[in-house]
């Protein structure tokens, strides 16, 4: 394939990214933790699940939109929070947000972005955008992030709850690679008045020193439900928990009045050896019914995967690596992936024999998820 041909397949983007990125950066994006069993299972679960199309249905007019948190979303997929995007392209999150805005694809911005909260919100405007919180181990900085997100126009806070520590990512350890050491992903800290006042009062720290300060508060290991209750008090924004896999945690979230869940094993990057995200979704949805919106991520590579996830009970899905690889070509690359995903979804929906994404239910699958 010549470099000028359109890249459509996920594998082609992955291959392209591998050629273009440093070994460390590519390994960081691609790999999972430990033996990558969970990473593989996320895909296998999608492969196992079977769609059954209906025929002779009028599918000449289609509607891809859904409702989530009282907002209309143009499509049932969102860009997952992917941190450190500057290791992939200098335009980083700015390029992803611009592309998402044009394609009307909702964007979840990572805490560890190289573009500030305010700038991303300004780019996204009326297209829904959520702020993903890696809860800093400093309550004042945490509160400042949340207030900035609220003030600048974000529509929800997504608290990632599966990361008290980073997973044991053997590829990164072998490569001696840590994305934050490149200076990527620190913009929200650098632009935060509370962080600056507390950790860099004289504005005299070098970048390396700042990175060390950021690392020292990046994850909070004693985060519990009481912190989530505090968060509910300090913000009016809906709160979504990302990284829930256990049905008992999902039940607690409902009891605590959480607004939504993202069933996720972090794309196989945190605890290895878990079941697939799709299987966890199936169990959780069966147990908790329709009490709460549930999103899922991990292994979604095309429209049929989106349809499968919706069929077993997801309200929407997130995609991570598919757009991250395309970001190698900046905004234009992400444009290609998002437009392709939307087009694929539109035609796959029609071929499934359904004309509204909202109408997808278990009747279009035959089996259940087994891994
Ligand atoms: C992630 N993910 C992630 N999650 C999160 O809550 N905050 C973050 O900053 C990041 N950063 C990040 C970087 C990279 C390079 C990857 C690949 C993933 C996890 C992400 O939100 C999502 O859960 C998975 O990427 C979904 O799986 P797929 O679509 O990549 O298979």
XYZ file of C-alpha atoms and ligand atoms in Angstrom:
402
model
C 0.000 0.000 0.000
C 1.392 3.377 -0.911
C 1.494 6.026 1.789
C -1.130 8.053 -0.051
C -3.822 5.356 -0.058
C -6.540 5.697 2.533
C -5.961 3.606 5.598
C -9.207 1.936 6.596
C -8.318 -1.187 8.542
C -7.380 -1.020 12.192
C -4.423 -3.285 11.469
C -3.160 -0.909 8.789
C -3.214 2.038 11.193
C -1.478 -0.023 13.823
C 1.183 -1.076 11.347
C 1.605 2.521 10.180
C 1.921 3.773 13.752
C 4.525 1.128 14.464
C 6.622 2.384 11.567
C 6.276 6.034 12.489
C 6.546 6.070 16.285
C 9.515 5.340 18.483
C 9.589 1.843 19.919
C 8.783 3.216 23.360
C 5.814 5.337 22.278
C 4.306 2.617 20.108
C 4.752 0.008 22.833
C 3.041 2.315 25.320
C -0.046 2.624 23.117
C -0.277 -0.943 21.921
C 0.570 -3.063 24.899
C -1.394 -4.436 27.788
C -0.203 -5.451 31.222
C 1.647 -8.637 32.131
C 0.889 -11.517 29.726
C -1.783 -9.477 27.894
C -4.428 -12.139 28.549
C -7.094 -9.527 29.181
C -6.068 -7.532 26.132
C -6.588 -10.638 23.985
C -9.821 -11.613 25.730
C -11.402 -8.240 25.034
C -11.134 -9.021 21.326
C -12.048 -12.693 21.609
C -15.269 -11.797 23.384
C -16.332 -9.673 20.430
C -15.339 -12.439 18.016
C -17.482 -14.964 19.909
C -20.638 -12.887 20.003
C -22.815 -13.337 16.941
C -25.176 -10.866 15.339
C -28.265 -12.117 13.539
C -29.585 -9.709 10.937
C -33.268 -9.261 10.179
C -34.349 -8.844 6.574
C -37.117 -7.081 4.672
C -37.158 -4.144 7.041
C -37.346 -0.598 5.756
C -33.934 0.774 6.626
C -33.908 3.660 4.169
C -33.830 6.243 6.982
C -31.482 5.707 9.858
C -30.841 7.381 13.189
C -27.509 6.854 14.924
C -28.208 9.159 17.842
C -28.692 8.179 21.469
C -29.535 9.947 24.705
C -27.008 9.935 27.488
C -27.132 11.978 30.689
C -30.018 13.998 29.246
C -28.012 15.003 26.227
C -28.309 13.901 22.655
C -25.206 12.193 21.245
C -24.948 12.030 17.452
C -23.342 8.579 17.594
C -23.198 5.834 20.254
C -19.408 5.879 20.475
C -17.135 8.279 22.328
C -13.422 8.888 22.224
C -11.938 7.191 25.283
C -9.665 9.207 27.516
C -6.191 8.558 26.163
C -3.425 10.380 27.960
C -0.084 11.645 26.752
C -1.219 12.078 23.143
C 1.774 14.295 22.448
C 3.911 11.149 22.247
C 1.922 10.315 19.095
C 1.665 13.731 17.455
C 2.697 17.266 18.446
C -0.900 18.490 18.034
C -1.938 15.905 20.617
C -5.405 16.287 22.208
C -6.036 19.475 20.251
C -6.110 17.412 17.040
C -8.348 14.718 18.534
C -10.772 17.277 19.936
C -10.950 19.199 16.667
C -11.672 16.052 14.749
C -14.253 14.886 17.300
C -15.954 18.256 17.156
C -16.264 18.150 13.377
C -17.533 14.560 13.378
C -19.845 15.283 16.367
C -18.257 12.433 18.283
C -18.229 13.031 22.055
C -14.766 13.271 23.576
C -13.545 12.219 26.992
C -10.446 14.206 27.814
C -7.758 12.633 29.993
C -6.323 14.341 33.067
C -2.863 13.657 31.635
C -3.327 15.706 28.479
C -0.912 18.025 26.732
C -3.771 20.433 25.966
C -5.525 22.245 28.796
C -9.063 21.665 30.080
C -10.086 25.136 28.897
C -8.702 24.718 25.416
C -10.348 21.351 24.844
C -13.689 22.691 26.002
C -13.379 25.677 23.709
C -12.723 23.359 20.769
C -15.588 20.959 21.598
C -18.215 23.696 22.148
C -21.667 22.095 21.980
C -20.467 18.574 21.194
C -20.630 16.645 24.485
C -17.299 16.357 26.267
C -16.413 14.808 29.596
C -13.390 15.317 31.817
C -11.653 12.141 32.952
C -10.249 12.510 36.423
C -7.197 10.664 37.589
C -7.786 11.651 41.171
C -4.688 13.586 42.273
C -3.409 12.737 45.719
C -4.034 16.351 46.693
C -7.592 17.367 47.417
C -7.029 21.008 46.490
C -5.621 20.169 43.060
C -8.424 17.664 42.563
C -11.049 20.270 43.391
C -9.382 22.797 41.141
C -9.462 20.396 38.164
C -13.137 19.643 38.724
C -14.046 23.322 39.059
C -12.090 24.189 35.924
C -13.918 21.473 33.989
C -17.263 22.667 35.291
C -16.539 26.311 34.615
C -15.231 25.779 31.107
C -18.276 23.799 29.985
C -17.599 20.090 30.376
C -20.709 17.918 30.562
C -19.594 15.246 33.032
C -16.750 14.028 35.220
C -15.452 10.534 34.513
C -13.548 9.225 37.528
C -11.177 6.436 36.594
C -11.305 4.021 39.507
C -9.145 1.164 38.242
C -5.805 2.914 38.616
C -4.516 3.195 42.200
C -1.217 2.386 40.505
C -0.295 1.859 36.885
C -0.563 -1.751 35.755
C 2.525 -3.937 35.372
C 3.190 -3.066 31.766
C 6.071 -5.260 30.822
C 6.602 -3.795 27.369
C 7.111 -0.317 28.838
C 9.324 -1.698 31.586
C 11.447 -3.542 29.012
C 11.686 -0.416 26.871
C 12.445 1.729 29.917
C 9.662 3.987 28.701
C 7.447 6.312 30.706
C 5.433 8.825 28.668
C 5.401 11.501 31.357
C 9.202 11.651 31.297
C 8.950 13.024 27.749
C 7.098 16.042 29.139
C 3.798 14.934 27.610
C 0.548 14.988 29.567
C 1.381 17.654 32.126
C -0.459 20.675 30.718
C -3.395 20.523 33.143
C -0.995 20.692 36.059
C 1.109 23.467 34.556
C -1.991 25.591 33.883
C -3.476 24.965 37.309
C -3.230 27.907 39.708
C -3.595 25.712 42.799
C -0.906 23.289 41.634
C 1.459 26.145 40.830
C 0.845 27.896 44.125
C 1.440 24.757 46.182
C 4.226 23.057 44.251
C 5.974 25.810 42.335
C 5.343 29.007 44.331
C 8.422 30.787 43.048
C 7.974 29.575 39.473
C 11.525 28.349 39.515
C 11.210 24.608 39.002
C 12.702 23.015 35.927
C 10.494 20.788 33.759
C 12.113 17.678 35.248
C 11.389 18.935 38.757
C 7.806 19.750 37.834
C 7.345 16.282 36.392
C 8.588 14.804 39.669
C 6.082 16.883 41.630
C 3.273 15.795 39.306
C 4.272 12.147 39.603
C 4.243 12.425 43.380
C 0.517 13.265 43.374
C -0.661 11.555 40.205
C -2.646 8.656 41.653
C -4.454 8.405 44.949
C -4.100 4.977 46.496
C -6.629 5.480 49.283
C -9.483 6.618 47.076
C -12.772 5.239 48.424
C -16.510 5.834 48.182
C -16.235 8.641 50.726
C -14.169 10.639 48.222
C -16.818 10.027 45.587
C -19.445 11.389 48.012
C -17.293 14.490 48.501
C -17.035 14.902 44.732
C -20.815 14.705 44.430
C -21.046 17.560 46.916
C -18.584 19.865 45.201
C -19.895 19.537 41.648
C -23.239 19.642 39.895
C -21.858 17.723 36.928
C -22.941 14.113 36.425
C -20.376 11.606 37.717
C -19.417 8.483 35.806
C -17.120 5.788 37.194
C -14.731 4.239 34.686
C -13.127 0.879 35.287
C -15.903 -0.985 37.099
C -15.808 -4.757 36.459
C -17.449 -6.290 39.550
C -21.207 -6.508 39.807
C -21.084 -5.605 43.524
C -19.249 -2.367 42.702
C -21.878 -1.608 40.081
C -24.592 -2.147 42.695
C -22.787 0.142 45.149
C -22.523 2.784 42.431
C -26.277 2.656 41.920
C -26.841 2.940 45.686
C -24.476 5.905 45.857
C -26.410 7.721 43.154
C -23.672 7.616 40.514
C -24.900 8.825 37.122
C -23.211 6.264 34.882
C -20.657 3.478 34.636
C -17.964 2.595 32.158
C -17.363 -1.116 32.348
C -13.723 -1.364 31.432
C -10.476 -3.149 32.158
C -8.579 -0.149 30.800
C -8.020 -1.827 27.456
C -6.161 -4.690 29.164
C -3.640 -2.279 30.668
C -4.373 -2.600 34.371
C -5.082 -5.960 36.042
C -4.229 -8.777 33.677
C -6.244 -11.991 33.904
C -9.670 -10.421 34.232
C -12.642 -11.365 32.124
C -13.341 -9.335 29.017
C -15.090 -6.013 29.405
C -17.932 -7.325 27.242
C -18.562 -10.262 29.575
C -18.510 -7.984 32.619
C -20.973 -5.692 30.881
C -23.352 -8.579 30.239
C -23.287 -9.675 33.873
C -23.630 -6.174 35.266
C -26.489 -5.252 32.970
C -28.344 -8.444 33.836
C -27.942 -7.781 37.561
C -28.701 -4.089 37.782
C -31.268 -3.697 35.017
C -31.838 -0.307 33.481
C -31.176 1.735 36.612
C -28.119 3.487 35.252
C -26.437 4.147 31.892
C -23.602 1.713 31.219
C -20.839 2.261 28.711
C -18.146 -0.233 27.828
C -14.704 -0.149 26.270
C -11.878 -2.453 25.319
C -11.472 -4.033 21.914
C -14.053 -2.108 19.896
C -12.550 -2.085 16.407
C -15.489 -1.430 14.084
C -19.229 -0.920 13.798
C -20.222 -4.581 14.289
C -18.485 -4.432 17.675
C -20.483 -1.332 18.567
C -23.693 -3.145 17.592
C -22.747 -6.190 19.673
C -22.002 -4.103 22.753
C -25.296 -2.247 22.427
C -27.154 -5.532 21.906
C -25.971 -6.960 25.210
C -26.835 -3.833 27.110
C -24.394 -0.967 26.618
C -25.804 2.511 26.145
C -22.650 3.515 24.292
C -19.056 2.413 23.768
C -15.643 4.060 23.900
C -12.817 3.627 21.446
C -9.198 4.090 22.506
C -6.418 2.700 20.343
C -8.274 3.044 16.997
C -8.130 6.832 17.067
C -4.810 6.965 18.877
C -3.019 5.163 16.054
C -4.636 7.461 13.501
C -3.403 10.467 15.467
C 0.014 9.677 14.023
C -1.328 11.681 11.055
C -2.726 14.393 13.338
C -6.227 15.749 12.924
C -6.504 14.389 9.351
C -5.795 10.869 10.554
C -8.396 11.027 13.329
C -10.873 12.465 10.794
C -10.443 9.365 8.668
C -11.067 6.962 11.530
C -14.082 8.832 12.903
C -15.715 9.273 9.522
C -15.082 5.655 8.710
C -16.526 4.477 12.027
C -19.663 6.556 11.504
C -20.151 5.411 7.924
C -19.559 1.794 8.920
C -22.091 2.111 11.726
C -24.689 3.611 9.428
C -24.456 0.807 6.879
C -23.959 -2.008 9.413
C -27.106 -0.873 11.222
C -29.040 -1.030 7.959
C -27.718 -4.491 7.109
C -28.635 -5.649 10.617
C -32.174 -4.656 9.688
C -32.557 -1.929 12.282
C -33.099 1.742 11.528
C -32.434 3.287 14.925
C -29.480 2.646 17.188
C -31.836 3.173 20.130
C -33.863 0.113 19.103
C -30.996 -2.390 19.259
C -31.639 -5.099 21.823
C -30.761 -8.728 22.573
C -32.979 -9.962 19.749
C -30.121 -9.332 17.287
C -27.672 -11.712 18.996
C -28.023 -15.451 19.512
C -25.533 -16.266 22.167
C -24.013 -14.909 25.342
C -20.447 -13.869 26.082
C -18.355 -16.634 27.565
C -14.991 -15.074 28.386
C -5.546 4.701 27.853
N -6.606 4.645 28.762
C -6.776 5.654 29.676
N -7.845 5.644 30.530
C -8.062 6.655 31.395
O -9.038 6.624 32.129
N -7.198 7.733 31.404
C -6.120 7.815 30.599
O -5.378 8.788 30.639
C -5.860 6.734 29.722
N -4.768 6.740 28.905
C -4.603 5.762 27.950
C -3.546 5.821 27.067
C -3.417 4.876 26.056
C -2.283 4.983 25.086
C -4.375 3.836 25.932
C -4.297 2.807 24.819
C -5.417 3.747 26.831
C -7.640 3.579 28.628
C -8.718 4.004 27.630
O -9.496 5.047 28.151
C -9.677 2.859 27.289
O -10.174 2.285 28.466
C -9.031 1.768 26.428
O -8.102 2.311 25.514
C -10.112 1.036 25.644
O -9.596 -0.018 24.941
P -9.201 0.036 23.365
O -10.323 0.706 22.617
O -7.925 0.760 23.289
O -9.081 -1.423 23.061
